[in-house]
CSV table of C-alpha atoms in Angstrom, one decimal:
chain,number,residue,atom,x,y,z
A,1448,UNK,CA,26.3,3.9,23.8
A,1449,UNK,CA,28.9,1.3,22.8
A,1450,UNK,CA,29.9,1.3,19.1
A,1451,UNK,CA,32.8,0.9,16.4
A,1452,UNK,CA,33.6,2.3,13.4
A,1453,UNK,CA,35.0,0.7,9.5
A,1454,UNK,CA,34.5,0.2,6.3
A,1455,UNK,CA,32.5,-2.0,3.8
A,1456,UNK,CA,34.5,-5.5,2.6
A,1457,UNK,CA,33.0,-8.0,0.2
A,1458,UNK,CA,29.2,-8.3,-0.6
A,1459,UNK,CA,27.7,-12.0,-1.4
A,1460,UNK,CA,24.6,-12.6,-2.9
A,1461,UNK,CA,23.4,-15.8,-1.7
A,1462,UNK,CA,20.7,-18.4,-2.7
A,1463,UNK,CA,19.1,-20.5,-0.2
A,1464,UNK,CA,17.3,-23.2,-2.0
A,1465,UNK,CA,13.7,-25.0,-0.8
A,1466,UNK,CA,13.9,-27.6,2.0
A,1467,UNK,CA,16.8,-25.9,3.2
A,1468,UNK,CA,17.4,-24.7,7.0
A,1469,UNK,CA,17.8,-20.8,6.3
A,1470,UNK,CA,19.1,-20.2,9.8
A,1471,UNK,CA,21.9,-23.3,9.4
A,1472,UNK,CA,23.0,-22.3,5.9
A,1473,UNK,CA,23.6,-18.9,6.4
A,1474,UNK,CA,25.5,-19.7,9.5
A,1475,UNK,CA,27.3,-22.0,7.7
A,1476,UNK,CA,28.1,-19.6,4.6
A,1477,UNK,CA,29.4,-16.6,7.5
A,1478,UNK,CA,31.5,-19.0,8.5
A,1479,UNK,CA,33.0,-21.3,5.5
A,1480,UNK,CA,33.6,-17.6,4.0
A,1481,UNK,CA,35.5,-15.8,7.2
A,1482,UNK,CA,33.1,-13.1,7.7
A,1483,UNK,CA,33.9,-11.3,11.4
A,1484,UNK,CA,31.3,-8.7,11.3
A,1485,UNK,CA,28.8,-8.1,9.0
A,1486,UNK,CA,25.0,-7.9,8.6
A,1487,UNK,CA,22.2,-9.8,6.4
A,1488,UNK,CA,19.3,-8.8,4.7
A,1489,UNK,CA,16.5,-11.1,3.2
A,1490,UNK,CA,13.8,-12.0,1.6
A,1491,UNK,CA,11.9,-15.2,0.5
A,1492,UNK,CA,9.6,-17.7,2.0
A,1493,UNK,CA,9.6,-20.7,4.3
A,1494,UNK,CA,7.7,-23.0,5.1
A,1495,UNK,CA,8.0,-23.2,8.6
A,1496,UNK,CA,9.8,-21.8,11.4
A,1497,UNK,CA,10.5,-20.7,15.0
A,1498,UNK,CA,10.1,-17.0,15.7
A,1499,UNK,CA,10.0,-15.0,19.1
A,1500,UNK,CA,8.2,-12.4,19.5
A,1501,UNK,CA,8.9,-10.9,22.5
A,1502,UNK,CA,9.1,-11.3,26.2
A,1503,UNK,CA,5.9,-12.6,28.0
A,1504,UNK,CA,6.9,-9.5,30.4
A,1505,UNK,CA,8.9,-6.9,29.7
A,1506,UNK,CA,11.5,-8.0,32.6
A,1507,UNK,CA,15.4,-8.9,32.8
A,1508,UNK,CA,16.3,-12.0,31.9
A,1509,UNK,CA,13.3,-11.8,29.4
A,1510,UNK,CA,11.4,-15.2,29.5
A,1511,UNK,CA,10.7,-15.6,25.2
A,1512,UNK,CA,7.0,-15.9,24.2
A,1513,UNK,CA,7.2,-17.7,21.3
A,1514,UNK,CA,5.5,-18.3,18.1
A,1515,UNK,CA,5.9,-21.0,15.0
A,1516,UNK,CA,4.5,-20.5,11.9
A,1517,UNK,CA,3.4,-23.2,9.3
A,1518,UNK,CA,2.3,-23.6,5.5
A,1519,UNK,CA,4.0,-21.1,3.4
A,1520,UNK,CA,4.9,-17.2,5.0
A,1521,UNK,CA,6.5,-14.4,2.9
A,1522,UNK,CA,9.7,-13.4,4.7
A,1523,UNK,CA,11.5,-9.9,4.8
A,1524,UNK,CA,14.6,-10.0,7.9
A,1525,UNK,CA,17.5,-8.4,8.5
A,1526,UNK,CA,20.6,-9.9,10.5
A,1527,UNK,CA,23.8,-8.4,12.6
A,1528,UNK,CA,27.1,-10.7,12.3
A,1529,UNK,CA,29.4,-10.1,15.2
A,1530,UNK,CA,32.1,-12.8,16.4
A,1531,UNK,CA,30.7,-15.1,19.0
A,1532,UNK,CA,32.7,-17.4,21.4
A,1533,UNK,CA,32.8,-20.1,19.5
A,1534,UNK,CA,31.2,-19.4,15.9
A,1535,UNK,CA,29.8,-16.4,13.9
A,1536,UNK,CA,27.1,-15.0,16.2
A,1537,UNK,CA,24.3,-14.3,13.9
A,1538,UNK,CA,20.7,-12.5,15.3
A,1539,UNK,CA,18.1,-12.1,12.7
A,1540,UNK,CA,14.8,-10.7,13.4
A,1541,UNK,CA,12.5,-11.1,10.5
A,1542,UNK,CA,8.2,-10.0,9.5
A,1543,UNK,CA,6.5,-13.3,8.2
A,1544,UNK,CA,3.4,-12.7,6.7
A,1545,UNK,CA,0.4,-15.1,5.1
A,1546,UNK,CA,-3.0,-13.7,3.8
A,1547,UNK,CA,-4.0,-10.8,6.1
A,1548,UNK,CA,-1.9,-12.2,9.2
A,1549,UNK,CA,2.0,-11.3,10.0
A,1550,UNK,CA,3.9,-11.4,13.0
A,1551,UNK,CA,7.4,-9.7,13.6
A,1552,UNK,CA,10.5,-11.3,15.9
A,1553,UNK,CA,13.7,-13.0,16.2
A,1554,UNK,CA,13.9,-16.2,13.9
A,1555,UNK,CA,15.3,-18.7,16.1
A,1556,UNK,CA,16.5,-22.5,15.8
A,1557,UNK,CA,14.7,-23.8,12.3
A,1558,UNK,CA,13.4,-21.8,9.4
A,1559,UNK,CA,12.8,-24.8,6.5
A,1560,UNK,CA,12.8,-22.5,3.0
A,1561,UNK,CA,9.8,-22.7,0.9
A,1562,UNK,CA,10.7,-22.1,-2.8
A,1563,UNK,CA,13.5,-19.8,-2.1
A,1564,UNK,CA,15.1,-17.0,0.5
A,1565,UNK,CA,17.7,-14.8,-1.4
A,1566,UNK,CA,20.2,-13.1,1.2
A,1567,UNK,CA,23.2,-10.3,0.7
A,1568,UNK,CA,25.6,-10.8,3.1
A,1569,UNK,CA,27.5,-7.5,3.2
A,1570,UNK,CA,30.9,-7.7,5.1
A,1571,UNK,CA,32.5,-5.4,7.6
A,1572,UNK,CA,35.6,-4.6,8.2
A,1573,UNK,CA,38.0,-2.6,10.9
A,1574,UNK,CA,34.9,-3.2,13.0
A,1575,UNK,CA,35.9,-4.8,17.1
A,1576,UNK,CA,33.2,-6.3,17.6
A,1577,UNK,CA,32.3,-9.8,20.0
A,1578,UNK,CA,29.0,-10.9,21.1
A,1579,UNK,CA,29.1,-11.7,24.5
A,1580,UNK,CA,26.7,-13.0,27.4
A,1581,UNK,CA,25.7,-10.3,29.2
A,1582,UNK,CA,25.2,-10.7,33.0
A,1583,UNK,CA,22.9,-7.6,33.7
A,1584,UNK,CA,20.0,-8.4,30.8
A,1585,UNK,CA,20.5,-12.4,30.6
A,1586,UNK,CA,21.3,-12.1,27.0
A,1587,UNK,CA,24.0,-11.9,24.5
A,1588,UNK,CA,24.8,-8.5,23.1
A,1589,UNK,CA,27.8,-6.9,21.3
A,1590,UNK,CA,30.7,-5.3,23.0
A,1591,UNK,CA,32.2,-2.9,20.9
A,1592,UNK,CA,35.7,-1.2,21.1
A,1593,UNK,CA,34.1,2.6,21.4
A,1594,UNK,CA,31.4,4.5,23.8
A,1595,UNK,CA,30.2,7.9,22.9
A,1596,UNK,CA,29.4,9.1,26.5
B,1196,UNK,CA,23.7,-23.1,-1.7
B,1197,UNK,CA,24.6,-21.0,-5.2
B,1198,UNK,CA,26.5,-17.4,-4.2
B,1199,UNK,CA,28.8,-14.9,-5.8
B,1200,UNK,CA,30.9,-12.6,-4.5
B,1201,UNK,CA,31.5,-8.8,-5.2
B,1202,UNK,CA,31.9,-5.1,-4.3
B,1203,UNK,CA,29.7,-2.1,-3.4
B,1204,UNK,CA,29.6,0.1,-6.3
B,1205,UNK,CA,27.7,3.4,-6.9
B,1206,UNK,CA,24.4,4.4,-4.2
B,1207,UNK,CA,22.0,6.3,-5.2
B,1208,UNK,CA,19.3,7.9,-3.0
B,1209,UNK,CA,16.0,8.2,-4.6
B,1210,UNK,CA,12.7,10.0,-4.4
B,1211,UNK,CA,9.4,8.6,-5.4
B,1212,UNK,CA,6.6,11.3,-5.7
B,1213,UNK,CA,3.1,11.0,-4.5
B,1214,UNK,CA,0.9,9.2,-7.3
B,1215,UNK,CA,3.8,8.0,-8.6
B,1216,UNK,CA,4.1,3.6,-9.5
B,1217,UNK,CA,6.7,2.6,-7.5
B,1218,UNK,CA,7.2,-0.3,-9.1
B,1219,UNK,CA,7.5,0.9,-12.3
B,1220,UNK,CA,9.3,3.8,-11.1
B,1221,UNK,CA,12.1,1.8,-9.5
B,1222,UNK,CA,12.3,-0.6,-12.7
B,1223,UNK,CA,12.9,2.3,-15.0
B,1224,UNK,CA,15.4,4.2,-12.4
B,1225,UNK,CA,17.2,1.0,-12.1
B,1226,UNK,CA,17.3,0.5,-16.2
B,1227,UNK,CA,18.0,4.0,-16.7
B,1228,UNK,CA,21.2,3.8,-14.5
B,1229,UNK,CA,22.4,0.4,-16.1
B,1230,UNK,CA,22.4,-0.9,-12.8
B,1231,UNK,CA,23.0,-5.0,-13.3
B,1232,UNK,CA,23.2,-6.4,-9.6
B,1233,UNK,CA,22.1,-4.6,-6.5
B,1234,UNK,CA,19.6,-4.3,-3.2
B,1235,UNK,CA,17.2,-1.7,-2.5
B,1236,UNK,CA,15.7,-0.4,0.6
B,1237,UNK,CA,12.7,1.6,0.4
B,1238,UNK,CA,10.3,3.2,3.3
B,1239,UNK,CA,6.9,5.3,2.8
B,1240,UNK,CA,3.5,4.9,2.1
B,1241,UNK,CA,1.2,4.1,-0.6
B,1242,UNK,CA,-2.5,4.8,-1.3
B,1243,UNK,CA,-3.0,1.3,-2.9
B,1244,UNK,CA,-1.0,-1.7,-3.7
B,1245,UNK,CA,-1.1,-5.3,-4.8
B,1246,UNK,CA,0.5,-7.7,-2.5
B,1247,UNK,CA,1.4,-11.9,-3.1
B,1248,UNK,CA,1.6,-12.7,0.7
B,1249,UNK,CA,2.5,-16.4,0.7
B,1250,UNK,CA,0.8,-19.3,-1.5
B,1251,UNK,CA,-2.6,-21.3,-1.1
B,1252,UNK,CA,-0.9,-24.1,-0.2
B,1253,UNK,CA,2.7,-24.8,0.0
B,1254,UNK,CA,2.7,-26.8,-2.9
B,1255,UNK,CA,4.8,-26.9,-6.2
B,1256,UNK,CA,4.5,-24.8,-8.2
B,1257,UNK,CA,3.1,-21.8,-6.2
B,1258,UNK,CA,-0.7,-20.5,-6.5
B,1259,UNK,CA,-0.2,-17.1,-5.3
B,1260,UNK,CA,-2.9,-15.9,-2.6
B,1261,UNK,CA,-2.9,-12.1,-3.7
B,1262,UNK,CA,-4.1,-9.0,-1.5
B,1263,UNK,CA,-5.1,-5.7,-2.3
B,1264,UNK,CA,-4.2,-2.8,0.0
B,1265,UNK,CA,-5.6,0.7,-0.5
B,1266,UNK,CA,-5.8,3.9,1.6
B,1267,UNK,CA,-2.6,4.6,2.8
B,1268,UNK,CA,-0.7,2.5,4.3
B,1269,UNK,CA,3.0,2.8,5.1
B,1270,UNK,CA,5.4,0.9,4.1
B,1271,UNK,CA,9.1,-0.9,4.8
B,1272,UNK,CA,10.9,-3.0,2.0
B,1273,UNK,CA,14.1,-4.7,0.2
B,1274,UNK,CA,14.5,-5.6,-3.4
B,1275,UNK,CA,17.1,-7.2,-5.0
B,1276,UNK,CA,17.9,-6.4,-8.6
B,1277,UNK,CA,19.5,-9.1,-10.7
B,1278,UNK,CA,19.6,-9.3,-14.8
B,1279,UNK,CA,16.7,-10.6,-15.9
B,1280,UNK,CA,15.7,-12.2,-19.1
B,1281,UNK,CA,15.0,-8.8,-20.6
B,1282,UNK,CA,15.3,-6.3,-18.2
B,1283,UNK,CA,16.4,-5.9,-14.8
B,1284,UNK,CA,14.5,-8.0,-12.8
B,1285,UNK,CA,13.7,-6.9,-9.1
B,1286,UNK,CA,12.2,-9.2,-6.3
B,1287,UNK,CA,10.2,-6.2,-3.7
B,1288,UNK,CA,9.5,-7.4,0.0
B,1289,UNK,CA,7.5,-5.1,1.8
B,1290,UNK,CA,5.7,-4.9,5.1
B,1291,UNK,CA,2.3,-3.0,4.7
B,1292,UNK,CA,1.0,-1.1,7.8
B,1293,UNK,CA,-2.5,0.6,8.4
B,1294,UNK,CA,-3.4,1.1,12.2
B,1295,UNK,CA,-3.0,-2.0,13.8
B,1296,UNK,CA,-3.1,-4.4,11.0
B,1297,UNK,CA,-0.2,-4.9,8.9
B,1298,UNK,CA,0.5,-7.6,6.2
B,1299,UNK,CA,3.8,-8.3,4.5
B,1300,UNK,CA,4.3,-10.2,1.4
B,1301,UNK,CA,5.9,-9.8,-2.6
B,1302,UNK,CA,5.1,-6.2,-4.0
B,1303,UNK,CA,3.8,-7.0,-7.5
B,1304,UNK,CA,2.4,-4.9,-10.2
B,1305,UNK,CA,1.5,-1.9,-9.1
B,1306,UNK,CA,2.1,0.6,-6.2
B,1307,UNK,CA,0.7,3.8,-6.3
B,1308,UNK,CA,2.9,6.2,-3.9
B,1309,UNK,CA,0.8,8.1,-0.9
B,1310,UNK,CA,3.1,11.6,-0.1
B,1311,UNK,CA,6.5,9.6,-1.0
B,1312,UNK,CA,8.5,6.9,-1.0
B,1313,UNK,CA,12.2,7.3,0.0
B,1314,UNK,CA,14.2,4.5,-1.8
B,1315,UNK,CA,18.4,4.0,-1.4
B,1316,UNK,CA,19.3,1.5,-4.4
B,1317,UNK,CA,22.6,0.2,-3.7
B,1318,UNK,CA,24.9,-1.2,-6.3
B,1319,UNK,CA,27.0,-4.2,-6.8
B,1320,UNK,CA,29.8,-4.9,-9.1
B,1321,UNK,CA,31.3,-7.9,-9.6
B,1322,UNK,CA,28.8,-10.3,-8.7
B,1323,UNK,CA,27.6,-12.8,-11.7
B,1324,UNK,CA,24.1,-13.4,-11.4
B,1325,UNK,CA,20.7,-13.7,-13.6
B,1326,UNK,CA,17.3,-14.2,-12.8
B,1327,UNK,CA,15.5,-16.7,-14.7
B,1328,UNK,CA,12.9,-19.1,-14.9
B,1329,UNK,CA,13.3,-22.4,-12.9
B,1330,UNK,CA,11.6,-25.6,-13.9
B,1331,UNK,CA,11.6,-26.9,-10.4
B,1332,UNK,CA,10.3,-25.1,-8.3
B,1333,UNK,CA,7.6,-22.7,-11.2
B,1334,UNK,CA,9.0,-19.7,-10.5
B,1335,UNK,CA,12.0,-16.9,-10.9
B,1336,UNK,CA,15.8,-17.8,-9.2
B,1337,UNK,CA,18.3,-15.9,-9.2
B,1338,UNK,CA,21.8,-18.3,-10.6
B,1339,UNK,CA,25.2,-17.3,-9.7
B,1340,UNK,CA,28.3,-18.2,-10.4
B,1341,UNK,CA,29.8,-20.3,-7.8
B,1342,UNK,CA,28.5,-22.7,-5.3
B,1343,UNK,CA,28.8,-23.8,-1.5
B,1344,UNK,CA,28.8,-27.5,-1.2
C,1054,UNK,CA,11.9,11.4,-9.9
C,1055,UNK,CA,14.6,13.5,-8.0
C,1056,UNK,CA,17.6,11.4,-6.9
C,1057,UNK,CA,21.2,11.5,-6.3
C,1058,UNK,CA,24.6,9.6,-6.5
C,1059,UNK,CA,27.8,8.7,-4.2
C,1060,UNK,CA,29.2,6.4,-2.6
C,1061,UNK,CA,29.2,4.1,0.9
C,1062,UNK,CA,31.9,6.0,3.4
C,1063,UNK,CA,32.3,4.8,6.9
C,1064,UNK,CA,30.1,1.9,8.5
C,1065,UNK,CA,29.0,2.0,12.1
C,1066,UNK,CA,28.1,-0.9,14.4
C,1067,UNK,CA,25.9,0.7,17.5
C,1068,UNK,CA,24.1,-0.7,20.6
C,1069,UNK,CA,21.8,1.1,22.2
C,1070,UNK,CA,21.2,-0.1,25.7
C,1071,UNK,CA,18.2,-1.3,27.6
C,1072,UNK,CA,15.8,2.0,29.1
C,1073,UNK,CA,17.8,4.4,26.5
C,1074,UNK,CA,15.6,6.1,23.9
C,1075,UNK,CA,16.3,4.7,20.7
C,1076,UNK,CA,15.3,8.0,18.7
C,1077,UNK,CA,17.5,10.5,20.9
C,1078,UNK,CA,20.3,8.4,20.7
C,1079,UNK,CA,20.3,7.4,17.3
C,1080,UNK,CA,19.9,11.3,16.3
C,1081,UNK,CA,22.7,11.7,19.0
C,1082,UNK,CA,24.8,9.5,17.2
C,1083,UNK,CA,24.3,10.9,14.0
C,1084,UNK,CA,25.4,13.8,14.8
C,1085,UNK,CA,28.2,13.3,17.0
C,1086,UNK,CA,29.6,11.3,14.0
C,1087,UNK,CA,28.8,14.2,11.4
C,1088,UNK,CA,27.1,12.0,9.2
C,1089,UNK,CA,25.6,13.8,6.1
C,1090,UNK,CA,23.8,11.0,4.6
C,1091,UNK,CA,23.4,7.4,5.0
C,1092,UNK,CA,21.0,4.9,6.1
C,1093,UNK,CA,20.2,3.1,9.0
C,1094,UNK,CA,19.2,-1.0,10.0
C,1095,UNK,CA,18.4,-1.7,13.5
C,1096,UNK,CA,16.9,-4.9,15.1
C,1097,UNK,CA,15.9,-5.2,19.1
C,1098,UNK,CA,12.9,-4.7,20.9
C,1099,UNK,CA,11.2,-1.7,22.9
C,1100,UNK,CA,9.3,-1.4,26.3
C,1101,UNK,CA,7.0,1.3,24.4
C,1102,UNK,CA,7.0,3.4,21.7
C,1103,UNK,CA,5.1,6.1,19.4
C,1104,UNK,CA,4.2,5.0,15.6
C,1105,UNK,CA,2.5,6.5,13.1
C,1106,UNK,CA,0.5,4.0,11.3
C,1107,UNK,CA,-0.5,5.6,8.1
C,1108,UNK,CA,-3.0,8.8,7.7
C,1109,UNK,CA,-6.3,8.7,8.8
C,1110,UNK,CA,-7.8,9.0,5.5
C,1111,UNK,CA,-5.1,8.8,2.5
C,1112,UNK,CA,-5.3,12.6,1.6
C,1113,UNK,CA,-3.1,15.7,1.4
C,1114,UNK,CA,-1.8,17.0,3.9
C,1115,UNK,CA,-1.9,14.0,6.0
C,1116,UNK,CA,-3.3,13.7,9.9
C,1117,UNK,CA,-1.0,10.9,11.3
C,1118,UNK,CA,-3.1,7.8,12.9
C,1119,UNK,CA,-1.1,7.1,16.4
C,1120,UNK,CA,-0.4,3.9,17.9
C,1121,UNK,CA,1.4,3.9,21.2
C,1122,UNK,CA,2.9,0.4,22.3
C,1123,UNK,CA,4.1,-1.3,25.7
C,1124,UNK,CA,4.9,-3.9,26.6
C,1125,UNK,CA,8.1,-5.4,24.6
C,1126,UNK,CA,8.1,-5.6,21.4
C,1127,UNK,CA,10.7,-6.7,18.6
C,1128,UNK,CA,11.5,-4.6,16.3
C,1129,UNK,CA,13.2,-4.7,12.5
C,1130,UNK,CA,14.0,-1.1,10.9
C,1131,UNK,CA,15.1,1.3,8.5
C,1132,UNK,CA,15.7,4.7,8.2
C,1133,UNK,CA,17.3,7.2,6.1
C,1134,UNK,CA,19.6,10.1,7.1
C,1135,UNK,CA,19.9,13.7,5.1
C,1136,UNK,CA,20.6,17.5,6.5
C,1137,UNK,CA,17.7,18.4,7.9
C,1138,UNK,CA,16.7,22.6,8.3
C,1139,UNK,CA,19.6,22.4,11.7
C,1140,UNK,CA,20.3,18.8,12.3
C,1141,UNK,CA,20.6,15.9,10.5
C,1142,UNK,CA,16.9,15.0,9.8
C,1143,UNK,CA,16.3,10.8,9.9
C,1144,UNK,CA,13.2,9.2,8.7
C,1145,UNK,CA,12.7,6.1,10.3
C,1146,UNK,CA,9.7,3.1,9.6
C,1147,UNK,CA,9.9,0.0,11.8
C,1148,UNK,CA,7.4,-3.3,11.7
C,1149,UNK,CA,6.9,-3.9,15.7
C,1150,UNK,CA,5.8,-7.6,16.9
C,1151,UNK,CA,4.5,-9.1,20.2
C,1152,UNK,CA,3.3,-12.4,19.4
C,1153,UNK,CA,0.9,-13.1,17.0
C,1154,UNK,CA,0.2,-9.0,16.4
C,1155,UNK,CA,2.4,-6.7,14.3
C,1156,UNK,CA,2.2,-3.1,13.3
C,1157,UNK,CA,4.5,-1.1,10.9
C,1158,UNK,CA,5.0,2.5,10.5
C,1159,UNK,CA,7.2,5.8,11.3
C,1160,UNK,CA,8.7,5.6,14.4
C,1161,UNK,CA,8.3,9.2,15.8
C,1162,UNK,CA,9.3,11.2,19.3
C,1163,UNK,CA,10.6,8.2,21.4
C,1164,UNK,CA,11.4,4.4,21.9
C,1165,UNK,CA,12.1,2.9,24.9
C,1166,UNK,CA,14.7,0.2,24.5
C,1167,UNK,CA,14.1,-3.4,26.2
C,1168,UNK,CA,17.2,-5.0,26.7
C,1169,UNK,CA,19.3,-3.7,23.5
C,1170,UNK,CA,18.7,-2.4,19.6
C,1171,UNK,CA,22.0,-3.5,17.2
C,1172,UNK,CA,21.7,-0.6,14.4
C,1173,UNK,CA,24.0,-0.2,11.7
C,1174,UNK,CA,24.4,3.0,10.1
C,1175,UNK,CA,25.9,3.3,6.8
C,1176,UNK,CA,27.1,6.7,5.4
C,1177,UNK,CA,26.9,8.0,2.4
C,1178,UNK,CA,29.8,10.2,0.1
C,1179,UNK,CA,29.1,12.4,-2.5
C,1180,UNK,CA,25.4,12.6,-1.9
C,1181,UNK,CA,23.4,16.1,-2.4
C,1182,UNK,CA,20.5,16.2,-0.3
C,1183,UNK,CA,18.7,18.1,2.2
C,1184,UNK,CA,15.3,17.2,3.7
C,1185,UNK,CA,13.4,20.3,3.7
C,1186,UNK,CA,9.6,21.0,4.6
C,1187,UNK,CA,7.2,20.2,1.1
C,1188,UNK,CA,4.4,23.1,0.7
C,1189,UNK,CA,2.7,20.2,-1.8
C,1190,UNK,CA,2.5,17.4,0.5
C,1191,UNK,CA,2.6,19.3,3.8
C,1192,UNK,CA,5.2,16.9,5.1
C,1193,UNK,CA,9.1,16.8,4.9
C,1194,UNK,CA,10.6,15.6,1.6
C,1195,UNK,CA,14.6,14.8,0.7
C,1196,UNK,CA,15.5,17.7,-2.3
C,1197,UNK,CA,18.1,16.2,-4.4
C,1198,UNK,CA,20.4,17.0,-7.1
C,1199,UNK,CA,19.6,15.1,-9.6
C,1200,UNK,CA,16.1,14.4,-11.8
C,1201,UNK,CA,15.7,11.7,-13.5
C,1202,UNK,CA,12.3,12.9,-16.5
């Protein structure tokens, strides 16, 4: 178990407005404000968006089975912020619900805001922390500076 | 994309009681502790609740579509707390399970509590933020202090 | 309303790796860290697991309905963390997805990790707390220091 340790930094409250691309402007806002590590939570709505929910098979490399949602769903995520190679590496799984349905997975590529998501973006730092491909499971996943054995 | 920017202040870990409102529970705790801006996570189970879980149509302004959930089903939420007009005004996110169905939507009006419900409200200072009604879109926003162009 | 007050202390960012058992490790971590009280986030996905999705009818003392899963699912958590009777005790509820069905509840005895689940847990100063059996509810309920009439 790979893991680091450090402290709480600065706390944003954020406003992501209707029409908006949640996933884009909240990438965009982790990195105009220099946040390394961190983590998101949410809540709002949207009015469409990209979601997987898991693999087709529970194999390595997963192959996604995925899901996209129209017409006005009631959002509740949270989000990990890690360094990525290039950018801010942000993974954010989320539960959209409508009426009696909801479905639960990793928002992905689009998420257009309906009326309003409101997000606190809650810095870390003293955290090492980089989210790297990872040859073994075909995914990205953090590398962190510790392992408790 | 409106923000601010603050600290973590006080946390307080908090115990709802079976029969209980959580709603009106976590309103008065919240008043009670002169909390202005914050987030709340909360995880239990109620024996009946009233759920907003997405609009009719995703129009301007909103109609709600409204559910009604009742015996026992557990529950995983966020809030976040902001001044209101009045009062403390709190925007609840939950995800409703009961066997294999599960909704998730805005908790609204009442919640009565099934055993308990564990809440940890956590505090912000510094942030400059109300909630208040916008024209636009017909219903609540939160408005801070500084934007992201 | 029973509650108490502190602080955030220390924040960990953890992996937990693909086959691993999200519940034993977590606890493991907990420990191993000597965290008192805190709270936990955690995203991923499972190849199975064991929830308890609400009672079977809403009375007291509850009998827990069981849904086992398999398969790969994502998951989005929380959970909070207080002394238990000899280690620290940690409540956790968790929506689970695989595409277009969800379930929420209390994640309970194991979950088998697919691939990885990023947690965060965030610990707590100055807290007084100790989860200790309830004879009123029949179930496990935080005792804090604080009440709040």
């Amino acid at each position: 178990m790979q893991y680091s340790e450090g402290q709480v930094g600065r706390v944003f409250t954020v406003r992501i407005d209707d029409g908006e691309d949640f996933i884009r402007e909240i990438q965009r806002f982790v990195t105009a404000m220099n946040i390394q590590s961190g983590m998101i939570h949410f809540l709002g709505a949207v009015r469409s968006a990209k979601v997987v929910t898991g693999p087709k098979e529970p194999v390595i490399p997963p192959v996604p089975r995925r899901e996209e949602i129209f017409g006005g769903w009631e959002l509740l995520g949270f989000a990990t912020i890690y360094p990525g190679e290039e950018e801010p590496s942000i993974h954010i799984h989320t539960v959209a619900g409508k009426g009696i349905r909801s479905l639960a997975g990793c928002l992905r590529e689009k998420a257009e805001v309906y009326l309003v998501i409101e997000a606190i973006v809650t810095e870390f730092v003293g955290i090492s922390a980089r989210r790297l491909p990872d040859e073994k499971t075909g995914v990205s996943l953090p590398v962190f500076d510790r392992t408790l054995p």
